[in-house]
Short mmCIF file of C-alpha atoms and ligand atoms in Angstrom, two decimals:
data_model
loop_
_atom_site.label_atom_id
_atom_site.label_comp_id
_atom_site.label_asym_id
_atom_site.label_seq_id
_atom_site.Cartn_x
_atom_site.Cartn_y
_atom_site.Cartn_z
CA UNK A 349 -20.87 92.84 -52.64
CA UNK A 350 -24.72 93.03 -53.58
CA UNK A 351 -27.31 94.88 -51.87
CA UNK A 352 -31.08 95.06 -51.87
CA UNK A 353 -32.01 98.44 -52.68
CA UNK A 354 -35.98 99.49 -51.09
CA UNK A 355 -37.56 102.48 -52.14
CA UNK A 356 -40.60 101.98 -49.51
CA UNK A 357 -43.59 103.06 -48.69
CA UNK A 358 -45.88 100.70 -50.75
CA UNK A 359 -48.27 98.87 -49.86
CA UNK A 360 -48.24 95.24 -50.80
CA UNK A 361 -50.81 94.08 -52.59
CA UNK A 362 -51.23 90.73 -54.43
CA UNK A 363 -50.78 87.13 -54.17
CA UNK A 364 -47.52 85.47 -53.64
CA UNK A 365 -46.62 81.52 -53.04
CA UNK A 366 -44.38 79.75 -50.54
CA UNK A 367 -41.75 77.75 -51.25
CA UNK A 368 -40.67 74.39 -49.25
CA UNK A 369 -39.61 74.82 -45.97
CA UNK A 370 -35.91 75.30 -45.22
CA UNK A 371 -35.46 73.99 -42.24
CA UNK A 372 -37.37 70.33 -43.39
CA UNK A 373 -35.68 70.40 -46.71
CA UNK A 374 -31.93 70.56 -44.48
CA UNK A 375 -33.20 67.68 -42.61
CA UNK A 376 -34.59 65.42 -45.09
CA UNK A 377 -31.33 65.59 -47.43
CA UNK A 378 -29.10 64.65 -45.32
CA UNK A 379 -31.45 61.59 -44.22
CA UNK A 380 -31.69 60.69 -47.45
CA UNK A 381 -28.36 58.82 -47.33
CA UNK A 382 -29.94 55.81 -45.07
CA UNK A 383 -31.52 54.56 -47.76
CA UNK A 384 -30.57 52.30 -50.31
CA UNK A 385 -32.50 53.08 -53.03
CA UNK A 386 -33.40 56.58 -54.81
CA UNK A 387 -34.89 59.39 -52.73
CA UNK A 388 -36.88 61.44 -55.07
CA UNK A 389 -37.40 65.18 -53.10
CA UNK A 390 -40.15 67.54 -54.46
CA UNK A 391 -40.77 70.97 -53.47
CA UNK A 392 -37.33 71.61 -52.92
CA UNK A 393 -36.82 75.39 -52.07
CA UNK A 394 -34.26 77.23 -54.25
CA UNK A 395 -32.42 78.57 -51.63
CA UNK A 396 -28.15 78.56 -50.97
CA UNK A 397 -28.51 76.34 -47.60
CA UNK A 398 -30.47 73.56 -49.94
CA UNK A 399 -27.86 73.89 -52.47
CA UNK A 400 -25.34 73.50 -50.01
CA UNK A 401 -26.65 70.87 -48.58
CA UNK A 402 -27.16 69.33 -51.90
CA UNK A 403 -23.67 69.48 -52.82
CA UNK A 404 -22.10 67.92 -49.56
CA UNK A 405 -24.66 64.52 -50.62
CA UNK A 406 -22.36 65.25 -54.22
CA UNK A 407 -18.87 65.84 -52.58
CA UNK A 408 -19.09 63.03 -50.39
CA UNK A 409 -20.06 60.42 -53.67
CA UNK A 410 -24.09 60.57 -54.05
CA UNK A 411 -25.28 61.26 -57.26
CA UNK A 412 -27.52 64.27 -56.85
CA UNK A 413 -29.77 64.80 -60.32
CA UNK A 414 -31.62 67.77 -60.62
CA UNK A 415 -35.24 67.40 -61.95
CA UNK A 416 -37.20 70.52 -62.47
CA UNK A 417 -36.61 73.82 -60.65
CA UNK A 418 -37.68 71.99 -57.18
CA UNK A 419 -37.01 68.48 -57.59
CA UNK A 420 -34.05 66.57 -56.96
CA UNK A 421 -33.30 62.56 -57.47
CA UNK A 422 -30.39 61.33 -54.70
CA UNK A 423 -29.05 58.28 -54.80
CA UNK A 424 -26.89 57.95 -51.79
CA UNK A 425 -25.54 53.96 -52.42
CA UNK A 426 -21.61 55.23 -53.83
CA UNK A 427 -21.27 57.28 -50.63
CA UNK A 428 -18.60 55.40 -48.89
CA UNK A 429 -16.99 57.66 -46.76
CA UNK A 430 -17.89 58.52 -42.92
CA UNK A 431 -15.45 61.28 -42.70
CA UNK A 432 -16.61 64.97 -43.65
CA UNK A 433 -14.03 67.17 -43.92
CA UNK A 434 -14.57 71.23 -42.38
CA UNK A 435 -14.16 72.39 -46.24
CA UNK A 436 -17.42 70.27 -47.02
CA UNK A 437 -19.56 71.02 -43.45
CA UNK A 438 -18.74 74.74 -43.11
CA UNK A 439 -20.96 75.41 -45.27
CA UNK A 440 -23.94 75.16 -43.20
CA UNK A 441 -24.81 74.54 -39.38
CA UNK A 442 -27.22 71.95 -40.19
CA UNK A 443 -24.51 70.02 -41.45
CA UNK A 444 -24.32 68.05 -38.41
CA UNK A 445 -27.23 66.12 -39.37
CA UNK A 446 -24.95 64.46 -41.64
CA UNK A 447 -23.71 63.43 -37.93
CA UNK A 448 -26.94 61.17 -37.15
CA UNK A 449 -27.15 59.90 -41.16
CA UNK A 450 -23.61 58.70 -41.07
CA UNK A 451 -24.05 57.16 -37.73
CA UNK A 452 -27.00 55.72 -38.90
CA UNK A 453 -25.72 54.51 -41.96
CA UNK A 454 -22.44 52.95 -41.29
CA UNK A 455 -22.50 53.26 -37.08
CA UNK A 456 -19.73 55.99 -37.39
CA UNK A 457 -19.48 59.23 -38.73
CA UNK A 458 -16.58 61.74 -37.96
CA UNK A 459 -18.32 65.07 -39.24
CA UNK A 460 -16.33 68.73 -39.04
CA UNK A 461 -18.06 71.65 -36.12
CA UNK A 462 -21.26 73.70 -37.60
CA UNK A 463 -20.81 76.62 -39.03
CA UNK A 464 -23.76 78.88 -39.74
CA UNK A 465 -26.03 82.24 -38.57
CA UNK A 466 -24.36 83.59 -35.29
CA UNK A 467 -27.36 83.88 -32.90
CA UNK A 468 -25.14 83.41 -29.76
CA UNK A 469 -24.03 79.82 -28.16
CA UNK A 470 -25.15 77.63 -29.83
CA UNK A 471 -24.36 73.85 -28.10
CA UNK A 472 -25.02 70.28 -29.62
CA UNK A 473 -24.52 68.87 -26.17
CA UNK A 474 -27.90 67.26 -26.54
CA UNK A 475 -27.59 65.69 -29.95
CA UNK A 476 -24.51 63.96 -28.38
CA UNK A 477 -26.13 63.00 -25.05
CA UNK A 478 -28.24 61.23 -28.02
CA UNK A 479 -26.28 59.41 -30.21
CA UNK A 480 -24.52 58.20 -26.53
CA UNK A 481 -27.58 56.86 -25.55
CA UNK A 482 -28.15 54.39 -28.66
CA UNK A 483 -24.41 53.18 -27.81
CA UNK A 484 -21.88 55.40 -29.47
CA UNK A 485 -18.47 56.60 -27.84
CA UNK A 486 -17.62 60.11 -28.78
CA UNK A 487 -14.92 62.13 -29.51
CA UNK A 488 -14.32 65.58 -30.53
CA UNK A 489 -10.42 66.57 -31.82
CA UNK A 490 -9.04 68.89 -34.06
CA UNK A 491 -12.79 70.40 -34.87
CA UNK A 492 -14.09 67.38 -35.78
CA UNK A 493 -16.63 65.40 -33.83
CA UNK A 494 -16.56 61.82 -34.38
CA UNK A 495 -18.80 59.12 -32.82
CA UNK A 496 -18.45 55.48 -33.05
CA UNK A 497 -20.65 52.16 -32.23
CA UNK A 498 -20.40 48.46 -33.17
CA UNK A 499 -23.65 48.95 -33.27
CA UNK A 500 -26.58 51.28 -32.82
CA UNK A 501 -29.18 50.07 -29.47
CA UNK A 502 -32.47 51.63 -29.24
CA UNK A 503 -32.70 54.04 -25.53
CA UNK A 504 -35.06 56.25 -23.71
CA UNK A 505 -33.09 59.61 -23.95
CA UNK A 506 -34.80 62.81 -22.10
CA UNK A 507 -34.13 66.36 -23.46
CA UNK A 508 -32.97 68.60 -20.85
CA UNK A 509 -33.66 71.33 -23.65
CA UNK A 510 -36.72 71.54 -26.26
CA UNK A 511 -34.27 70.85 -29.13
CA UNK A 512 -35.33 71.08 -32.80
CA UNK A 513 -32.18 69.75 -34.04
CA UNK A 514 -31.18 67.33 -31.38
CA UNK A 515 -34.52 65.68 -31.64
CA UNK A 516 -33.90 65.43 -36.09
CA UNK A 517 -30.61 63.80 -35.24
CA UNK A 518 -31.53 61.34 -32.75
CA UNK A 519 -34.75 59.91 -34.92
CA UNK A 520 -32.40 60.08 -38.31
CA UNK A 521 -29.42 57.93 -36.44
CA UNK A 522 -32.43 55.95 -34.43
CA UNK A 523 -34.19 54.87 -37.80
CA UNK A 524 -32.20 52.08 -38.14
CA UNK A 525 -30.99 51.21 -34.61
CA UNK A 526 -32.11 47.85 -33.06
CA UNK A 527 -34.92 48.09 -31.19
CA UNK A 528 -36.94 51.11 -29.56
CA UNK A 529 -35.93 54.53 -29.00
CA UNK A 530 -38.06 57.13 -27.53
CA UNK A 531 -37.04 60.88 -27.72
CA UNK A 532 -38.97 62.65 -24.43
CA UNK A 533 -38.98 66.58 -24.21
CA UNK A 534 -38.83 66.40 -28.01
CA UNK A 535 -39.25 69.50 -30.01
CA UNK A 536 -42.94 69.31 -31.88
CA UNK A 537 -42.16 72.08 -34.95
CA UNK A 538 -43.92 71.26 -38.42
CA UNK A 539 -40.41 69.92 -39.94
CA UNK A 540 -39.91 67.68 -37.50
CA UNK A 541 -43.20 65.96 -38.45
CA UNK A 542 -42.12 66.42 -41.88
CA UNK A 543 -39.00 64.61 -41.44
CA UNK A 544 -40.80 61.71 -39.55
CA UNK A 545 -43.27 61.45 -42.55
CA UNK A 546 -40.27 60.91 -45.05
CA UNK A 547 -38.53 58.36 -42.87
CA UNK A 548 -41.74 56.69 -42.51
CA UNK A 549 -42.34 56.54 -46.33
CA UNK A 550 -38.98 55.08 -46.83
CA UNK A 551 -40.19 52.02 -44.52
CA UNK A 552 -39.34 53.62 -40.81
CA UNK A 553 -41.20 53.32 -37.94
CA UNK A 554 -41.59 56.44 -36.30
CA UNK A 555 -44.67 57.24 -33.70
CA UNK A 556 -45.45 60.48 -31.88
CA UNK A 557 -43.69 63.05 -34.00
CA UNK A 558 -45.11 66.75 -33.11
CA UNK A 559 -45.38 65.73 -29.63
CA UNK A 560 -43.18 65.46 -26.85
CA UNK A 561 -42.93 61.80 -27.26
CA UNK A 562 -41.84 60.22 -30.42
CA UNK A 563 -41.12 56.39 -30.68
CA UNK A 564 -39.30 55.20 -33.01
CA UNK A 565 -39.00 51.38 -33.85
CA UNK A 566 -35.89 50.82 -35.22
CA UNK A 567 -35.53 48.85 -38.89
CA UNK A 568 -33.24 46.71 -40.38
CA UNK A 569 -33.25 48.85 -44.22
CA UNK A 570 -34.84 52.06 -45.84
CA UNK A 571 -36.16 51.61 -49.21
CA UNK A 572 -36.05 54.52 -51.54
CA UNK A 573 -38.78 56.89 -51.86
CA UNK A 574 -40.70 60.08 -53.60
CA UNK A 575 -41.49 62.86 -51.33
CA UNK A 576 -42.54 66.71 -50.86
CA UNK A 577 -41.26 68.72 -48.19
CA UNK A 578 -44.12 71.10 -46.52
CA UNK A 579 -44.37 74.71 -47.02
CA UNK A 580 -42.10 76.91 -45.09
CA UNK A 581 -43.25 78.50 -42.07
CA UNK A 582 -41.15 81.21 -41.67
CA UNK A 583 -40.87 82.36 -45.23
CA UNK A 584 -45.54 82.68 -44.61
CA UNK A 585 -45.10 84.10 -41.66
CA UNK A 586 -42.46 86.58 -42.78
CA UNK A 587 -44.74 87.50 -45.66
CA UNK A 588 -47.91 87.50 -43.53
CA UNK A 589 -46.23 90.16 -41.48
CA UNK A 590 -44.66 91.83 -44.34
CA UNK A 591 -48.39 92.39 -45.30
CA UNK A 592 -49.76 93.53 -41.90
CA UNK A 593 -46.68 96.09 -41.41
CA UNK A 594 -47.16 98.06 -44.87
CA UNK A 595 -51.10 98.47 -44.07
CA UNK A 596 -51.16 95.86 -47.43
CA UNK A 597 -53.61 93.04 -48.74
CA UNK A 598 -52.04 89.69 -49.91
CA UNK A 599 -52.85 86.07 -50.31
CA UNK A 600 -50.59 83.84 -49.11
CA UNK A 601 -50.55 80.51 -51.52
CA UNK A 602 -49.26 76.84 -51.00
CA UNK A 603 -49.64 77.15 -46.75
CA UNK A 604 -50.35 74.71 -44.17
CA UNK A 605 -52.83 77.42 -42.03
CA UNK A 606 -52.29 75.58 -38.57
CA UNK A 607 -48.50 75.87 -38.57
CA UNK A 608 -48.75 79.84 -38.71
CA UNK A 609 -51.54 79.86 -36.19
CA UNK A 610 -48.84 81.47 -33.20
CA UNK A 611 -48.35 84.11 -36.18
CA UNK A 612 -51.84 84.60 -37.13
CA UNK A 613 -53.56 85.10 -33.37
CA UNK A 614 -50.17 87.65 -32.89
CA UNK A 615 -51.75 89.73 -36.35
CA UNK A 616 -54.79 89.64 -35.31
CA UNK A 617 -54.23 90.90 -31.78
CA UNK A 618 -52.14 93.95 -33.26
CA UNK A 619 -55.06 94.79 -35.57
CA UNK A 620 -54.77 92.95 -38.66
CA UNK A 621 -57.16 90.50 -40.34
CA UNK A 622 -56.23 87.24 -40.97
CA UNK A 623 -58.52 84.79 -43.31
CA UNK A 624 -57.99 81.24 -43.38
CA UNK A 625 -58.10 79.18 -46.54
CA UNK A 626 -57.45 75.40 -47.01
CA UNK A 627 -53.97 76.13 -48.31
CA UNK A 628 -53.78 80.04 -48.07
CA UNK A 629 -54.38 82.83 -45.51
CA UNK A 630 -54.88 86.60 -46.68
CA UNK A 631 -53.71 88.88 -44.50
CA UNK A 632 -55.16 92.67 -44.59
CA UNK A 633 -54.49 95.58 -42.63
CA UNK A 634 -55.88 99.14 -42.06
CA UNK A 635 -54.45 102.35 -40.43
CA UNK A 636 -52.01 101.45 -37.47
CA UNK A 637 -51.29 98.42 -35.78
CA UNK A 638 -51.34 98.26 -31.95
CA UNK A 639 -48.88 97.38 -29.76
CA UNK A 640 -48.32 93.78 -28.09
CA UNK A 641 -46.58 91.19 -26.33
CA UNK A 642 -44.20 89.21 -27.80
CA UNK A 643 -42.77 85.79 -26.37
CA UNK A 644 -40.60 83.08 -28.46
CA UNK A 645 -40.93 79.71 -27.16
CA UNK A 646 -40.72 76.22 -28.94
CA UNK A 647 -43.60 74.99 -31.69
CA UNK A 648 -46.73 75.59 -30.77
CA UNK A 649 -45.48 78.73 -29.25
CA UNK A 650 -44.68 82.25 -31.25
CA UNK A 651 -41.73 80.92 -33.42
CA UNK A 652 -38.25 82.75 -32.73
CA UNK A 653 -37.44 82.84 -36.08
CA UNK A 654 -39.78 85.29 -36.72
CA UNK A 655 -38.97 87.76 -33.49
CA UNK A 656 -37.33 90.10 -36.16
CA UNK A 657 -39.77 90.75 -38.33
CA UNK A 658 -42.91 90.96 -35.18
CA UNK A 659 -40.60 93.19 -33.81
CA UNK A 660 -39.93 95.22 -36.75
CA UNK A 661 -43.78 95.60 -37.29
CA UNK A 662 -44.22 96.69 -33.74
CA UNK A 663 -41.71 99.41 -34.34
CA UNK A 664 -44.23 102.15 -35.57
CA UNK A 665 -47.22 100.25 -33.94
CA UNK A 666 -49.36 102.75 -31.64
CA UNK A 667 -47.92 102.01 -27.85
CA UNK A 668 -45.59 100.07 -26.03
CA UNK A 669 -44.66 96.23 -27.34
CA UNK A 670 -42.87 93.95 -25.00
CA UNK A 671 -40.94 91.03 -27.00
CA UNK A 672 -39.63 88.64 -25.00
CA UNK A 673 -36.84 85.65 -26.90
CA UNK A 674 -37.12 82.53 -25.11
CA UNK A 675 -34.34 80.72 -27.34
CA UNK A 676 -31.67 82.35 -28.30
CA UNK A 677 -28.93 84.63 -27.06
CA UNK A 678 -28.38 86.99 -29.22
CA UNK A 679 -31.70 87.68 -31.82
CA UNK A 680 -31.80 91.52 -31.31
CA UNK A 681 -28.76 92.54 -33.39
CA UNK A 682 -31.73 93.61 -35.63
CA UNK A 683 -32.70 96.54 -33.60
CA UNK A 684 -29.43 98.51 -33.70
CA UNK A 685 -30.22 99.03 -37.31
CA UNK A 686 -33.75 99.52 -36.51
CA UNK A 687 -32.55 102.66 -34.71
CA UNK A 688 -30.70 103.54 -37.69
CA UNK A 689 -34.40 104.17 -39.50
CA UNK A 690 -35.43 105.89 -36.23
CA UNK A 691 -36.97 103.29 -34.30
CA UNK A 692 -36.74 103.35 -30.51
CA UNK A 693 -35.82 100.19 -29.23
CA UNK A 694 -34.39 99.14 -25.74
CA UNK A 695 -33.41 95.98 -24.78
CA UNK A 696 -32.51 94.16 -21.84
CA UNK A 697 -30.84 90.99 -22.34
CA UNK A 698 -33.73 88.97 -23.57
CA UNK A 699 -36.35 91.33 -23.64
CA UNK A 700 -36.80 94.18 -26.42
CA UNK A 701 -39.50 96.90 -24.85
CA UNK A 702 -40.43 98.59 -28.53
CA UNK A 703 -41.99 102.45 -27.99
CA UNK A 704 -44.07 102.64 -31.36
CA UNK A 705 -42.87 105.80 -33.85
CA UNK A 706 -45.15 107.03 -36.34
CA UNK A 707 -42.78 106.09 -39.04
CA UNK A 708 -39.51 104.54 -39.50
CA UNK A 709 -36.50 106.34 -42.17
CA UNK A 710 -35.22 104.47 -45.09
CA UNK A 711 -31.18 104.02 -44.01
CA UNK A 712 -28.54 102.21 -44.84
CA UNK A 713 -28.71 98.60 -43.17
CA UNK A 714 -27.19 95.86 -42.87
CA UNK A 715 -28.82 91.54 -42.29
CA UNK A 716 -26.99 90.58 -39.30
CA UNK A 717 -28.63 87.00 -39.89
CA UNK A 718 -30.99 85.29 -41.88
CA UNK A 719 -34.01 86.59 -40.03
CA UNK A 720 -32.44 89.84 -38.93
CA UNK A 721 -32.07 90.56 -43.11
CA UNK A 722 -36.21 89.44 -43.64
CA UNK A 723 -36.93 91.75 -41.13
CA UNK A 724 -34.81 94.34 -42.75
CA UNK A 725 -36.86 94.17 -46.01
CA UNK A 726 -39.74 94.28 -43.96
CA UNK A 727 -38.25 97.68 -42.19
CA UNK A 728 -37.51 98.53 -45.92
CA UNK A 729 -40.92 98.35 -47.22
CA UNK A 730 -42.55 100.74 -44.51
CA UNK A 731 -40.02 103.06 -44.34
CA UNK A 732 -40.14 106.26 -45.96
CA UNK A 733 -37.31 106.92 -48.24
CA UNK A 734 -34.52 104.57 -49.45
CA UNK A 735 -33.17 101.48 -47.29
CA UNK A 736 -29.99 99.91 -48.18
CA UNK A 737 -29.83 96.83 -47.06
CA UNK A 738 -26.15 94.57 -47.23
CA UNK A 739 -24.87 91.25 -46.15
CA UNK A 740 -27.99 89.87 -48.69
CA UNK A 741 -26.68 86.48 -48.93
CA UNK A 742 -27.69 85.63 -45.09
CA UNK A 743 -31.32 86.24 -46.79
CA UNK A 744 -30.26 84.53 -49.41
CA UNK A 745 -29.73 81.26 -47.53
CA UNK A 746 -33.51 80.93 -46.61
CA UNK A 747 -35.56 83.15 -49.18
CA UNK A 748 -36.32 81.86 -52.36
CA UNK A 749 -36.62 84.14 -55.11
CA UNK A 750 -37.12 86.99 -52.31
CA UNK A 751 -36.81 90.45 -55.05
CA UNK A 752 -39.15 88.65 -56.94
CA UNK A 753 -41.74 88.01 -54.83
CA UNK A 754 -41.90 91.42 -53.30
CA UNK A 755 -41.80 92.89 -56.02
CA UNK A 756 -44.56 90.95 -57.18
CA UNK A 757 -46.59 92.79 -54.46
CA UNK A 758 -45.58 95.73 -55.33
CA UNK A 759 -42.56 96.46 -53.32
CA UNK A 760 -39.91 98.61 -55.10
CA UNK A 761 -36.96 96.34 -54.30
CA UNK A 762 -33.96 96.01 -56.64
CA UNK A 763 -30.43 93.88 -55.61
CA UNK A 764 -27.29 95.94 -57.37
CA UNK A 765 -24.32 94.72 -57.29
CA UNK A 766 -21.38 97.35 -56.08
CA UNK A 767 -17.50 97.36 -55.48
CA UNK A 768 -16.96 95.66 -52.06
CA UNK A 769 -14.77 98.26 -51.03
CA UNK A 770 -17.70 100.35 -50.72
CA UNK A 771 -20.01 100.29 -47.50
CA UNK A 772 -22.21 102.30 -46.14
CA UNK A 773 -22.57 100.59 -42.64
CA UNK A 774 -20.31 101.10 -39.69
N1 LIG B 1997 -29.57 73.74 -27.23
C1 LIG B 1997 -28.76 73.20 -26.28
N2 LIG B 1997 -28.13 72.02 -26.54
C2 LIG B 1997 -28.28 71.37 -27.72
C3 LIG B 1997 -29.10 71.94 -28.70
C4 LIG B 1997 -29.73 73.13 -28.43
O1 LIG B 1997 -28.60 73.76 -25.18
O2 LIG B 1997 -27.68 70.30 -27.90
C5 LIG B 1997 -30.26 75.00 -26.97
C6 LIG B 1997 -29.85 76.12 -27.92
O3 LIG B 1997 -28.71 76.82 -27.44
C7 LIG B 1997 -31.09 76.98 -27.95
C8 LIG B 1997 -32.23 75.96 -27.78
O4 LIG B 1997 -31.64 74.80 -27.22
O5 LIG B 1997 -31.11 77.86 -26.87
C9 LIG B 1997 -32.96 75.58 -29.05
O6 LIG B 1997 -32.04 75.16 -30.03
P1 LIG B 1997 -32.45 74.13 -31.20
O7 LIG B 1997 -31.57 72.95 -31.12
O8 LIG B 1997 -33.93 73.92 -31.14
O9 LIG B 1997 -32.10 74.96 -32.50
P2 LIG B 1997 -31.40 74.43 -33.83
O10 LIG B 1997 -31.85 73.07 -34.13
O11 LIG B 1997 -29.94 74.72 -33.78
C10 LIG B 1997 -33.33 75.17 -35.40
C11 LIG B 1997 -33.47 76.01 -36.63
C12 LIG B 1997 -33.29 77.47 -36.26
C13 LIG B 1997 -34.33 77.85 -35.20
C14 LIG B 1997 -34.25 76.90 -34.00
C15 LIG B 1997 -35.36 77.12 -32.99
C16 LIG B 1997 -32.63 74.53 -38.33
C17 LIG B 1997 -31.56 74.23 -39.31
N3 LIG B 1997 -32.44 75.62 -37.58
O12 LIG B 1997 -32.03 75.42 -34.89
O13 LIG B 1997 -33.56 78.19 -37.45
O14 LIG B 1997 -34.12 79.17 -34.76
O15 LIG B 1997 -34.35 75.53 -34.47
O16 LIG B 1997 -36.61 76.96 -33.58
O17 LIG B 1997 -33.64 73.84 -38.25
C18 LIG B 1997 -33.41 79.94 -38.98
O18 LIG B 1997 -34.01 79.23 -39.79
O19 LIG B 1997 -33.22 81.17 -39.15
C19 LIG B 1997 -32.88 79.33 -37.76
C20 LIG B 1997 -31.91 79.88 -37.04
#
């Protein structure tokens, strides 16, 4: 069992760069099989969901070649299977985008349930209203979904829910389907344009993405392509807010500023300053933060992905924060260990009202999820004392490098590795 090991109280201070974005990067792979030539993928972040991803394209037949650090050749044509098994998709929720490839690819797909972070219920009932829409039967049996079509029709299919991954799944299985599909209600986050843009450079014909509407035309083939995946949102954002929390000074490199503007007015409001750049922002801050109001709510709103690490800021922020999650279920596990490093946190179903302390405790923690363990190093970092923080590898999934690059600001971070008997978290 590893750990992260923070001896906070630092300040960061520096300059540190962002890697591709996750949640594009677990998108664009998988779509990479509808074509049927070679997909070269740059800014590839190094990051266990990637390489998981990666090596379901392998296990199913692609050949995956690895060209630098964050660059990787796939050539999808020997895949000739439409079955994937629950040893090969349990590695990662996203996973059922191989759903909408396969579909799109050979009009079936029969693709084992999601696993992934536990953030509550998480259904795929609109990713399925989808794929029924362009003309494919469904069944699910034994854990495995499986959906079916002689062949794929383009629809009008309305969202009931903002969906960010029903709306990937329905324009990577639409690519290719005859005629015009339009997605309405569709989610508008920065991967979803970024997935559009790759489709589009391998010869689809898709209108409208990062707004409600998207149109896509479908085409008869995809032609292979070279392509780099935009900067990750969350990992700036968590870094932006990394910097605001510890009173710190850093330039963020290799950003797109108007995707982290939600993040950036929510700083700024709380006290910090935020400088724009073409493809940076710096983010300083001075003496205590103040206290404010929180709500998650789909792209352009304030992103729930980074509710744990607001709210951990707002946790010794002078006053009374209200943060509101408009997504999912079950995104405050975070403040139970919160309250292990003295903050006081209550929370009402889907609201969190944070009363600001003057300082939180280093304490032994533990990453519930993927964003519950950034805001955890976060916590870390201000706290006085040591934090302990285990269950690393949910950070691990969407953090590239992550000791590195705080420690590169300064942060005394370490990961140790110790007997897995051994915990220190009830
Ligand atoms: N929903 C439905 N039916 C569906 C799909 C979703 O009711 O068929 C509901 C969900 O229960 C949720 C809401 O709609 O309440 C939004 O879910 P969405 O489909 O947008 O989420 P997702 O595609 O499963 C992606 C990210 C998450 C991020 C959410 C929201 C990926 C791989 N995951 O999940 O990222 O929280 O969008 O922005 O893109 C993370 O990176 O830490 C992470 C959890």
């Amino acid at each position: 069992m590893d750990k992260f090991v923070i001896n906070g109280g630092s300040r960061l201070v520096g300059e540190v760069t962002i890697s591709g974005a996750k949640n594009a990067a677990v998108a664009i792979i998988p779509a990479a099989i509808l074509c049927d030539g070679i997909c070269r993928i740059e800014n590839v972040p190094q990051i266990s969901d990637v390489t998981n991803c990666l090596r379901i394209l392998y296990e199913m037949g692609a050949s995956v070649k690895t060209i630098d650090a964050h660059t990787v050749e796939i050539d999808s044509h020997s895949i000739h299977s439409h079955i994937v098994p629950h040893e090969i998709a349990k590695r990662m929720r996203a996973s059922y985008y191989l759903i909408g490839a396969l579909l799109g690819k050979f009009n079936k797909a029969s693709v084992a349930m999601p696993g992934g972070c536990d953030l509550g219920p998480r259904p795929i009932d609109q990713h399925l209203k989808g794929f029924e829409a362009l003309g494919a039967k469904i069944a699910l049996k034994d854990g495995m979904i499986s959906v079916e079509a002689d062949r794929l029709l383009g629809n009008q299919i309305y969202l009931d829910v903002v969906s960010v991954g029903a709306t990937i799944n329905i324009m990577i299985a639409a690519a290719k389907a005859r005629g015009l599909t339009i997605i309405e209600n569709a989610a508008k986050e920065p991967h979803i344009v970024d997935l559009a843009n790759f489709l589009n450079s391998m010869g689809a014909d898709i209108r409208g993405a990062g707004t409600d509407v998207i149109k896509i035309r479908g085409v008869e083939s995809l032609r292979g392509t070279t392509y780099s995946i935009i900067p990750d949102q969350i990992e700036a954002g968590t870094f932006m807010v990394a910097a605001a929390a510890t009173g710190g000074d850093v330039l963020i490199n290799n950003v797109i500023p108007k995707h982290l503007e939600s993040i950036s007015n929510k700083l700024i409001e709380a006290g910090a300053e935020v400088i724009e750049y073409d493809e940076a922002v710096r983010v300083r801050a001075n003496g205590r933060l103040q206290k404010c109001v929180v709500k998650t709510m789909p792209h352009p709103g304030f992103p729930t992905d980074m509710q744990p690490q607001i709210g951990t800021m707002l946790a010794v922020a002078e006053g009374t924060s209200v943060v509101s999650e408009g997504i999912w279920d079950n995104r405050f596990r975070y403040t139970e260990q919160l309250a292990r490093m003295g903050a006081d946190i209550q929370v009402n179903g889907k609201v969190a009202v944070i009363q600001g302390v003057s300082k939180l405790k280093g304490a032994p923690v533990r990453a519930n999820d993927l964003r519950a363990g950034a805001a955890m190093l976060i916590a870390g970092c201000m706290a006085e004392g040591v934090t302990e923080i285990e269950d690393i590898h949910y950070i691990e999934r969407g953090y590239e490098n992550v000791v590195e690059k705080f420690r590169s600001l300064g942060a005394d971070i370490k990961r140790i590795t110790v007997p897995s008997s051994i915990s220190k978290v009830v």
